[in-house]
Short mmCIF file of C-alpha atoms in Angstrom, two decimals:
data_model
loop_
_atom_site.label_atom_id
_atom_site.label_comp_id
_atom_site.label_asym_id
_atom_site.label_seq_id
_atom_site.Cartn_x
_atom_site.Cartn_y
_atom_site.Cartn_z
CA MET S 5 -22.18 60.67 -88.39
CA LYS S 6 -18.89 60.30 -86.58
CA GLN S 7 -15.75 61.21 -88.69
CA VAL S 8 -13.03 59.14 -88.10
CA TYR S 9 -9.26 59.22 -89.02
CA LYS S 10 -7.55 56.02 -89.83
CA ARG S 11 -3.71 55.08 -91.21
CA ILE S 12 -2.31 58.79 -90.53
CA GLY S 13 0.72 59.05 -92.54
CA VAL S 14 4.29 60.36 -91.37
CA VAL S 15 5.80 62.93 -93.62
CA PHE S 16 8.40 65.67 -92.45
CA ALA S 17 9.81 69.10 -94.27
CA GLY S 18 13.81 69.06 -95.25
CA ILE S 19 14.12 65.62 -95.96
CA ALA S 20 16.63 66.51 -98.59
CA PHE S 21 18.68 68.45 -96.40
CA LEU S 22 18.04 65.59 -93.43
CA VAL S 23 19.50 63.20 -95.40
CA GLY S 24 22.23 64.85 -96.89
CA CYS S 25 23.46 65.60 -93.06
CA LYS S 26 26.30 63.53 -91.62
CA GLY S 27 27.78 63.51 -88.41
CA ASP S 28 26.69 63.95 -84.74
CA GLY S 29 24.23 67.03 -83.82
CA THR S 30 22.15 66.84 -86.94
CA LEU S 31 18.23 66.68 -86.91
CA LEU S 32 18.24 62.66 -87.30
CA ASP S 33 20.58 62.68 -84.52
CA LEU S 34 18.15 64.36 -82.37
CA TYR S 35 14.80 63.04 -83.62
CA PRO S 36 13.23 59.82 -84.14
CA MET S 37 12.53 59.07 -87.85
CA ASP S 38 8.84 59.43 -87.77
CA PRO S 39 6.67 62.09 -86.45
CA ILE S 40 3.03 61.84 -85.94
CA VAL S 41 0.98 63.32 -88.21
CA ASN S 42 -2.36 63.83 -88.91
CA PRO S 43 -3.39 65.42 -92.07
CA ASP S 44 -6.75 67.48 -90.72
CA VAL S 45 -5.06 68.98 -87.86
CA GLY S 46 -1.44 68.92 -88.48
CA ILE S 47 0.15 66.84 -85.98
CA LEU S 48 -1.66 65.45 -83.58
CA ILE S 49 -0.55 67.79 -80.40
CA GLN S 50 -0.37 71.24 -82.81
CA GLU S 51 -2.90 73.51 -81.41
CA ASN S 52 -4.17 70.82 -79.05
CA ARG S 53 -3.07 69.32 -76.18
CA PHE S 54 -3.59 65.79 -73.97
CA MET S 55 -5.79 65.57 -71.16
CA ASN S 56 -5.23 61.97 -70.31
CA VAL S 57 -3.56 59.32 -71.64
CA ARG S 58 -3.63 55.42 -70.72
CA LEU S 59 -1.17 52.51 -71.83
CA ASP S 60 -4.11 49.69 -72.11
CA GLY S 61 -1.45 47.07 -73.20
CA ARG S 62 1.73 46.19 -74.60
CA GLN S 63 0.83 48.42 -77.53
CA ARG S 64 -1.71 49.92 -77.35
CA ILE S 65 -2.54 54.04 -76.29
CA SER S 66 -5.60 55.61 -75.89
CA GLY S 67 -6.39 59.03 -74.65
CA ILE S 68 -8.12 62.12 -74.76
CA THR S 69 -6.78 66.01 -75.80
CA GLU S 70 -8.95 69.53 -76.22
CA LYS S 71 -9.87 68.85 -79.56
CA GLY S 72 -10.86 65.02 -80.05
CA VAL S 73 -10.42 61.06 -78.73
CA PHE S 74 -7.37 59.66 -79.80
CA SER S 75 -6.24 55.39 -80.07
CA THR S 76 -3.45 53.20 -81.34
CA ASN S 77 -2.59 49.61 -81.59
CA ASP S 78 0.81 50.33 -83.05
CA ARG S 79 2.13 53.17 -80.93
CA PHE S 80 1.08 55.71 -83.60
CA GLN S 81 2.71 54.62 -86.96
CA SER S 82 -1.59 54.67 -87.11
CA PHE S 83 -4.06 55.99 -84.91
CA ASP S 84 -7.72 56.13 -85.06
CA PHE S 85 -9.19 60.10 -84.12
CA GLU S 86 -12.58 61.05 -83.80
CA SER S 87 -12.98 65.03 -83.22
CA HIS S 88 -14.76 66.42 -80.20
CA PRO S 89 -14.26 68.80 -77.97
CA TRP S 90 -13.11 68.41 -73.84
CA GLN S 91 -15.91 69.65 -72.04
CA GLY S 92 -14.22 69.26 -68.63
CA ALA S 93 -12.00 72.88 -68.75
CA GLN S 94 -13.72 74.03 -66.04
CA GLY S 95 -14.21 72.75 -62.47
CA VAL S 96 -12.43 69.68 -60.82
CA VAL S 97 -12.02 66.39 -63.14
CA ALA S 98 -11.08 62.40 -62.03
CA PHE S 99 -10.48 59.77 -64.41
CA GLY S 100 -10.43 56.13 -62.91
CA ASP S 101 -12.02 52.61 -64.05
CA GLY S 102 -13.22 53.61 -67.49
CA LEU S 103 -14.85 57.02 -66.08
CA ILE S 104 -14.83 60.50 -65.91
CA VAL S 105 -16.36 62.46 -63.18
CA HIS S 106 -16.48 65.95 -63.25
CA THR S 107 -18.01 68.61 -61.08
CA PRO S 108 -18.10 72.25 -62.71
CA ASN S 109 -19.08 75.33 -60.33
CA ASP S 110 -22.57 75.73 -60.30
CA GLY S 111 -23.54 78.80 -57.76
CA GLN S 112 -22.80 78.44 -54.61
CA SER S 113 -22.26 74.51 -54.63
CA PHE S 114 -21.79 72.17 -57.83
CA SER S 115 -23.01 70.34 -60.06
CA LEU S 116 -21.77 66.46 -60.58
CA ARG S 117 -21.55 65.22 -64.17
CA TYR S 118 -19.81 61.30 -65.63
CA SER S 119 -18.95 60.19 -68.83
CA THR S 120 -18.16 56.56 -69.69
CA ASP S 121 -17.40 56.90 -73.51
CA ASN S 122 -14.02 59.03 -72.63
CA GLY S 123 -16.19 62.11 -73.06
CA LEU S 124 -17.64 62.17 -75.99
CA THR S 125 -21.34 62.09 -74.38
CA TRP S 126 -21.98 63.34 -70.53
CA ALA S 127 -24.61 62.30 -68.07
CA THR S 128 -25.71 64.65 -64.92
CA TYR S 129 -26.27 62.52 -61.78
CA ASP S 130 -29.57 64.33 -61.42
CA LYS S 131 -30.02 63.89 -57.63
CA PRO S 132 -28.37 66.31 -54.50
CA VAL S 133 -25.06 65.06 -53.46
CA LEU S 134 -25.05 67.46 -50.19
CA ASP S 135 -27.22 66.80 -47.17
CA GLU S 136 -28.97 70.34 -46.76
CA ALA S 137 -27.31 71.44 -43.71
CA ASP S 138 -24.46 71.43 -45.84
CA LEU S 139 -25.76 73.89 -47.98
CA ALA S 140 -24.96 77.25 -45.92
CA GLY S 141 -22.68 79.50 -46.89
CA SER S 142 -20.70 78.24 -50.00
CA VAL S 143 -19.04 74.66 -51.12
CA SER S 144 -16.44 73.69 -53.54
CA VAL S 145 -14.95 70.47 -54.13
CA VAL S 146 -11.35 70.15 -53.55
CA GLN S 147 -10.45 66.45 -55.05
CA LEU S 148 -12.47 64.04 -56.88
CA LEU S 149 -11.49 60.20 -56.53
CA VAL S 150 -12.76 57.33 -58.61
CA SER S 151 -12.13 54.06 -56.31
CA ALA S 152 -13.24 50.80 -56.25
CA ASN S 153 -16.78 49.78 -58.17
CA ARG S 154 -16.61 53.28 -59.83
CA LEU S 155 -17.54 54.85 -56.33
CA VAL S 156 -16.74 58.42 -56.91
CA TRP S 157 -15.69 60.68 -53.77
CA LEU S 158 -15.46 64.40 -53.60
CA LEU S 159 -13.28 65.89 -51.00
CA CYS S 160 -15.33 69.41 -50.16
CA GLN S 161 -14.63 72.29 -48.64
CA GLN S 162 -17.20 74.84 -46.97
CA HIS S 163 -17.25 78.67 -45.88
CA ASN S 164 -19.37 79.96 -44.05
CA GLY S 165 -18.16 83.12 -42.98
CA ALA S 166 -15.29 83.10 -41.63
CA ASP S 167 -15.33 79.47 -40.62
CA ARG S 168 -13.99 76.40 -42.29
CA ARG S 169 -15.43 72.92 -42.70
CA MET S 170 -14.02 69.57 -44.55
CA LEU S 171 -16.77 67.47 -45.73
CA LEU S 172 -16.38 64.18 -47.87
CA TYR S 173 -19.12 62.04 -49.45
CA ARG S 174 -19.16 59.41 -51.65
CA VAL S 175 -21.43 58.67 -54.52
CA ASP S 176 -22.80 55.87 -56.10
CA LEU S 177 -23.80 56.46 -59.49
CA GLU S 178 -25.30 53.30 -60.41
CA ALA S 179 -27.54 52.97 -57.24
CA GLU S 180 -27.98 56.68 -57.78
CA SER S 181 -27.48 57.36 -53.87
CA SER S 182 -25.01 59.42 -51.81
CA GLN S 183 -23.83 59.85 -48.66
CA LYS S 184 -21.92 62.27 -46.15
CA LEU S 185 -18.82 59.89 -44.58
CA LEU S 186 -16.91 62.76 -42.42
CA SER S 187 -17.83 66.35 -41.45
CA LYS S 188 -14.61 68.21 -39.91
CA ALA S 189 -15.17 71.69 -38.31
CA HIS S 190 -12.50 74.27 -39.13
CA ALA S 191 -10.44 72.21 -41.23
CA ILE S 192 -9.20 72.84 -44.48
CA GLY S 193 -9.51 69.83 -47.06
CA LEU S 194 -5.43 69.14 -49.02
CA ASP S 195 -5.92 65.39 -50.71
CA ALA S 196 -7.15 61.89 -50.58
CA SER S 197 -6.65 58.58 -52.21
CA PHE S 198 -7.63 54.78 -51.60
CA SER S 199 -5.82 51.49 -51.66
CA GLY S 200 -8.89 49.36 -52.81
CA GLY S 201 -12.06 50.04 -51.19
CA GLU S 202 -11.45 49.67 -47.82
CA SER S 203 -8.50 51.64 -47.12
CA GLY S 204 -7.92 55.33 -47.44
CA TRP S 205 -6.43 58.08 -46.37
CA LEU S 206 -7.25 61.91 -46.09
CA LEU S 207 -4.55 64.86 -45.61
CA TYR S 208 -6.12 68.45 -43.79
CA ALA S 209 -5.20 71.26 -41.97
CA GLU S 210 -6.40 72.82 -38.85
CA GLN S 211 -7.89 76.22 -39.75
CA ASP S 212 -6.19 77.91 -36.48
CA GLU S 213 -2.93 76.29 -36.95
CA PRO S 214 0.19 77.22 -38.40
CA GLU S 215 0.75 76.76 -42.20
CA GLY S 216 2.59 73.84 -42.96
CA ARG S 217 1.45 71.78 -40.66
CA ILE S 218 -1.14 68.53 -42.00
CA HIS S 219 -2.63 65.89 -40.38
CA VAL S 220 -3.10 62.51 -41.26
CA LEU S 221 -6.01 60.49 -41.34
CA LYS S 222 -6.91 56.79 -42.19
CA THR S 223 -9.56 54.46 -42.47
CA THR S 224 -10.10 50.87 -42.95
CA ASP S 225 -13.98 50.34 -43.52
CA GLY S 226 -14.52 52.13 -46.87
CA GLY S 227 -14.87 55.71 -45.17
CA HIS S 228 -17.44 54.96 -42.27
CA SER S 229 -14.72 55.80 -39.64
CA TRP S 230 -11.49 57.35 -39.47
CA SER S 231 -8.87 57.47 -37.22
CA GLU S 232 -6.18 60.01 -36.64
CA GLY S 233 -2.34 59.71 -37.74
CA ALA S 234 0.55 61.58 -37.83
CA ILE S 235 1.18 65.15 -37.92
CA LEU S 236 4.16 67.07 -40.16
CA ASP S 237 5.19 70.13 -40.26
CA GLY S 238 6.62 72.35 -42.90
CA VAL S 239 4.48 70.88 -45.90
CA GLU S 240 3.62 72.65 -48.80
CA HIS S 241 0.82 71.77 -50.94
CA PRO S 242 1.07 67.81 -49.95
CA ALA S 243 -0.40 64.64 -52.31
CA ILE S 244 -0.79 61.12 -50.85
CA GLU S 245 0.41 57.91 -53.04
CA PRO S 246 -0.60 54.35 -51.08
CA LEU S 247 1.64 51.77 -51.97
CA ASP S 248 -0.84 48.97 -50.16
CA ALA S 249 -2.92 48.80 -47.24
CA ARG S 250 0.00 49.62 -44.59
CA THR S 251 2.43 51.97 -47.27
CA LEU S 252 1.88 55.14 -48.46
CA LEU S 253 4.32 58.31 -49.44
CA VAL S 254 3.44 61.86 -48.90
CA TYR S 255 5.35 64.51 -50.85
CA ASP S 256 4.77 68.28 -51.66
CA THR S 257 6.39 70.82 -53.84
CA ALA S 258 8.81 71.84 -51.89
CA GLY S 259 10.39 68.80 -52.08
CA ASN S 260 9.84 67.15 -48.92
CA VAL S 261 8.98 63.06 -49.30
CA PHE S 262 7.86 60.87 -46.11
CA HIS S 263 7.22 57.47 -46.05
CA SER S 264 4.85 55.40 -43.85
CA ALA S 265 5.31 51.73 -43.58
CA ASP S 266 2.16 51.62 -40.65
CA GLY S 267 -0.82 53.03 -42.18
CA GLY S 268 -0.36 57.19 -41.92
CA ILE S 269 0.91 56.60 -37.80
CA SER S 270 4.18 57.51 -38.24
CA PHE S 271 6.31 58.57 -41.00
CA ALA S 272 10.23 58.97 -41.50
CA PRO S 273 11.79 61.28 -43.82
CA VAL S 274 13.05 60.06 -47.34
CA ALA S 275 15.82 62.25 -49.51
CA ILE S 276 15.69 62.10 -53.17
CA GLU S 277 18.16 64.33 -54.99
CA GLY S 278 17.41 65.14 -58.20
CA GLY S 279 14.36 67.61 -58.47
CA ARG S 280 10.64 68.06 -56.42
CA ILE S 281 8.01 65.43 -57.07
CA SER S 282 5.58 66.63 -59.50
CA ARG S 283 3.78 63.31 -59.68
CA CYS S 284 3.98 59.78 -58.09
CA ARG S 285 2.72 56.57 -59.29
CA ALA S 286 3.02 53.29 -57.32
CA VAL S 287 2.61 50.35 -59.80
CA SER S 288 2.86 47.94 -56.85
CA ALA S 289 3.81 47.13 -52.91
CA ASN S 290 7.83 48.03 -54.42
CA ILE S 291 7.65 49.49 -57.46
CA VAL S 292 6.98 53.34 -57.36
CA TYR S 293 8.00 55.98 -59.91
CA ALA S 294 8.23 59.60 -59.43
CA LEU S 295 7.85 62.41 -61.74
CA PHE S 296 10.28 65.79 -61.64
CA ALA S 297 9.92 68.69 -63.61
CA SER S 298 12.71 66.83 -65.39
CA GLY S 299 13.65 63.64 -65.01
CA VAL S 300 12.30 60.64 -63.47
CA ALA S 301 13.20 58.90 -60.40
CA LYS S 302 12.10 54.88 -59.26
CA SER S 303 12.34 53.25 -56.11
CA ILE S 304 12.03 49.31 -55.99
CA ASP S 305 11.91 49.04 -52.20
CA GLY S 306 8.59 50.44 -51.62
CA GLY S 307 9.80 54.37 -51.52
CA ARG S 308 12.78 54.04 -48.76
CA THR S 309 15.44 54.78 -51.70
CA TRP S 310 15.52 56.54 -54.66
CA VAL S 311 17.69 56.00 -57.76
CA ILE S 312 17.41 58.71 -60.83
CA LEU S 313 16.96 57.31 -64.30
CA ASP S 314 19.19 58.01 -67.15
CA ALA S 315 15.66 58.92 -68.59
CA GLU S 316 16.38 60.21 -72.26
CA ALA S 317 15.05 59.76 -75.52
CA HIS S 318 16.81 60.73 -78.59
CA GLY S 319 18.79 63.08 -76.94
CA ILE S 320 15.24 65.27 -75.20
CA LYS S 321 15.62 64.56 -71.33
CA ILE S 322 12.03 62.77 -70.27
CA SER S 323 9.62 65.24 -68.99
CA GLY S 324 5.79 65.90 -68.15
CA SER S 325 2.90 66.28 -65.99
CA ALA S 326 1.69 62.93 -65.94
CA MET S 327 2.40 59.35 -65.51
CA HIS S 328 0.63 56.02 -66.38
CA PHE S 329 2.15 52.44 -66.30
CA TYR S 330 0.34 49.39 -67.41
CA ASN S 331 2.81 46.98 -65.32
CA GLU S 332 6.21 47.55 -63.59
CA ARG S 333 7.91 47.94 -66.83
CA GLN S 334 5.95 49.35 -69.32
CA GLY S 335 4.85 52.78 -68.70
CA ILE S 336 3.85 56.55 -70.23
CA VAL S 337 5.08 59.79 -69.59
CA TYR S 338 3.12 62.80 -71.31
CA GLY S 339 2.95 66.41 -71.20
CA ASP S 340 0.75 69.16 -73.01
CA ASP S 341 2.65 68.09 -75.65
CA LYS S 342 4.52 65.01 -76.05
CA LEU S 343 4.58 61.19 -74.78
CA PHE S 344 7.83 59.33 -74.27
CA LEU S 345 7.22 55.68 -73.57
CA THR S 346 9.35 52.67 -71.60
CA ASP S 347 9.39 49.18 -72.20
CA ASP S 348 12.17 48.46 -69.32
CA GLY S 349 10.91 49.97 -65.91
CA GLY S 350 12.60 53.14 -66.96
CA ALA S 351 16.21 51.83 -68.27
CA HIS S 352 15.14 52.94 -71.88
CA TRP S 353 12.80 55.55 -73.46
CA ASP S 354 11.51 56.23 -76.76
CA ILE S 355 9.35 59.45 -78.03
CA LEU S 356 6.45 58.84 -79.42
CA VAL S 357 4.65 62.41 -79.70
CA TYR S 358 6.84 65.41 -79.73
CA PRO S 359 5.95 68.70 -80.95
CA TYR S 360 8.56 68.55 -84.26
CA ASP S 361 8.98 72.02 -85.44
CA TYR S 362 10.13 70.52 -89.06
CA VAL S 363 7.23 68.69 -89.75
CA ILE S 364 5.36 70.03 -92.67
CA ARG S 365 1.77 71.39 -91.96
#
C-alpha cells in the first residue's frame, strides 16, 4: 500500500527566542514564519533534492524529488508526499507533456524508458531505436526532447574511431515507431529545440573547425528536411530557446546572448548586464525570463532588451538551477533545496521552500 502523508504541520526551533527578538536583522526579519516540515522526513528537502517542479495552476505545485513525489494545492500550507526513489539518476532525462523519458547507457548504446506517472512506474521502449548502420562504434544521447503530441526526439552522437557523426531520431511511443531524420558526418551535436510541432532548430559544431564555432540548422516540416542557418563564433556550450516559429535566442556559458528574428538565418548580439544566463524560459512571443547563478532578468520585447529584476524574498537573493512559468505573471524558480514563487511577473517573490537551519528535526 502506498504511503501518503497529508496535512503536513509547521514547526520551528527557538520560537521563544525568535518572538523575543526585536529590531532589524533578526531571523523573523529574514525568513517567513512557516518553514515546510514533513514529520517523517524532516524538512521536505532535508537530505533530499528537487528533480523537477511544475506550477500547474494558480495554487497547485507538483514535482519530483530524489526521494518521492509531492503535490500541494495551497502553496505548502499542506502537501501530499509519496515516498519513491528517483530512478533517472544515470543517463539523460527529459520532462514534457506529462511524460518523463530517460535514456540510461547500455553498453555501446542506450535504452529508452518512459513514465507517465511522475516516475512512480516505468515502461521500456522495447523496439530498436537506432538503424543497424548506426550501431558501428558507440552511440550516446546528447539531448532528449518531448515535443507536441508526446513525440520524443533524441539528439545522438556516434563515435567510430576518430570519426564523429551527429544523429537525430524521433520516437512515437504510442505508435511504437522510430525514424531517423538527420545524419551528418563529422558533426558534433550540441543542442536542439522546437516551437510547436513543425518548427525546430539544432546547434552543432564541425569536427575539424575551430573550437567555439557553431552552426544553426532549421526545420519547418517537423524534422523531415533541414536547412543551414547562421554561423556563430566564440560560443561555449550553447543552448537555444525558441519564442515562436521565427524568433529564437542562443545563449552560452560564457555570457554571450544572440537574438534572431528570421528563424536563425541571422543573429544580433544582445547585452545582458548582471550575470551569465544558466536557464532561459520564453512564456510568450514577447515575455522571456533568464535565470543567473544569483538573480533573474526579464525581457518584454522578445529578448532584444532586458531588465535585471530586484528579485529577493525576505532578504534572500532569488537563485536556483531551473524555472517554470504557468503564465506570463506566475512562475517558480527552484534549485536542489529551495523554491521561490512570483505572482506578478517577477516584481515580487516569496519563499515557499528553503533549507531552514533552525527547523526542529
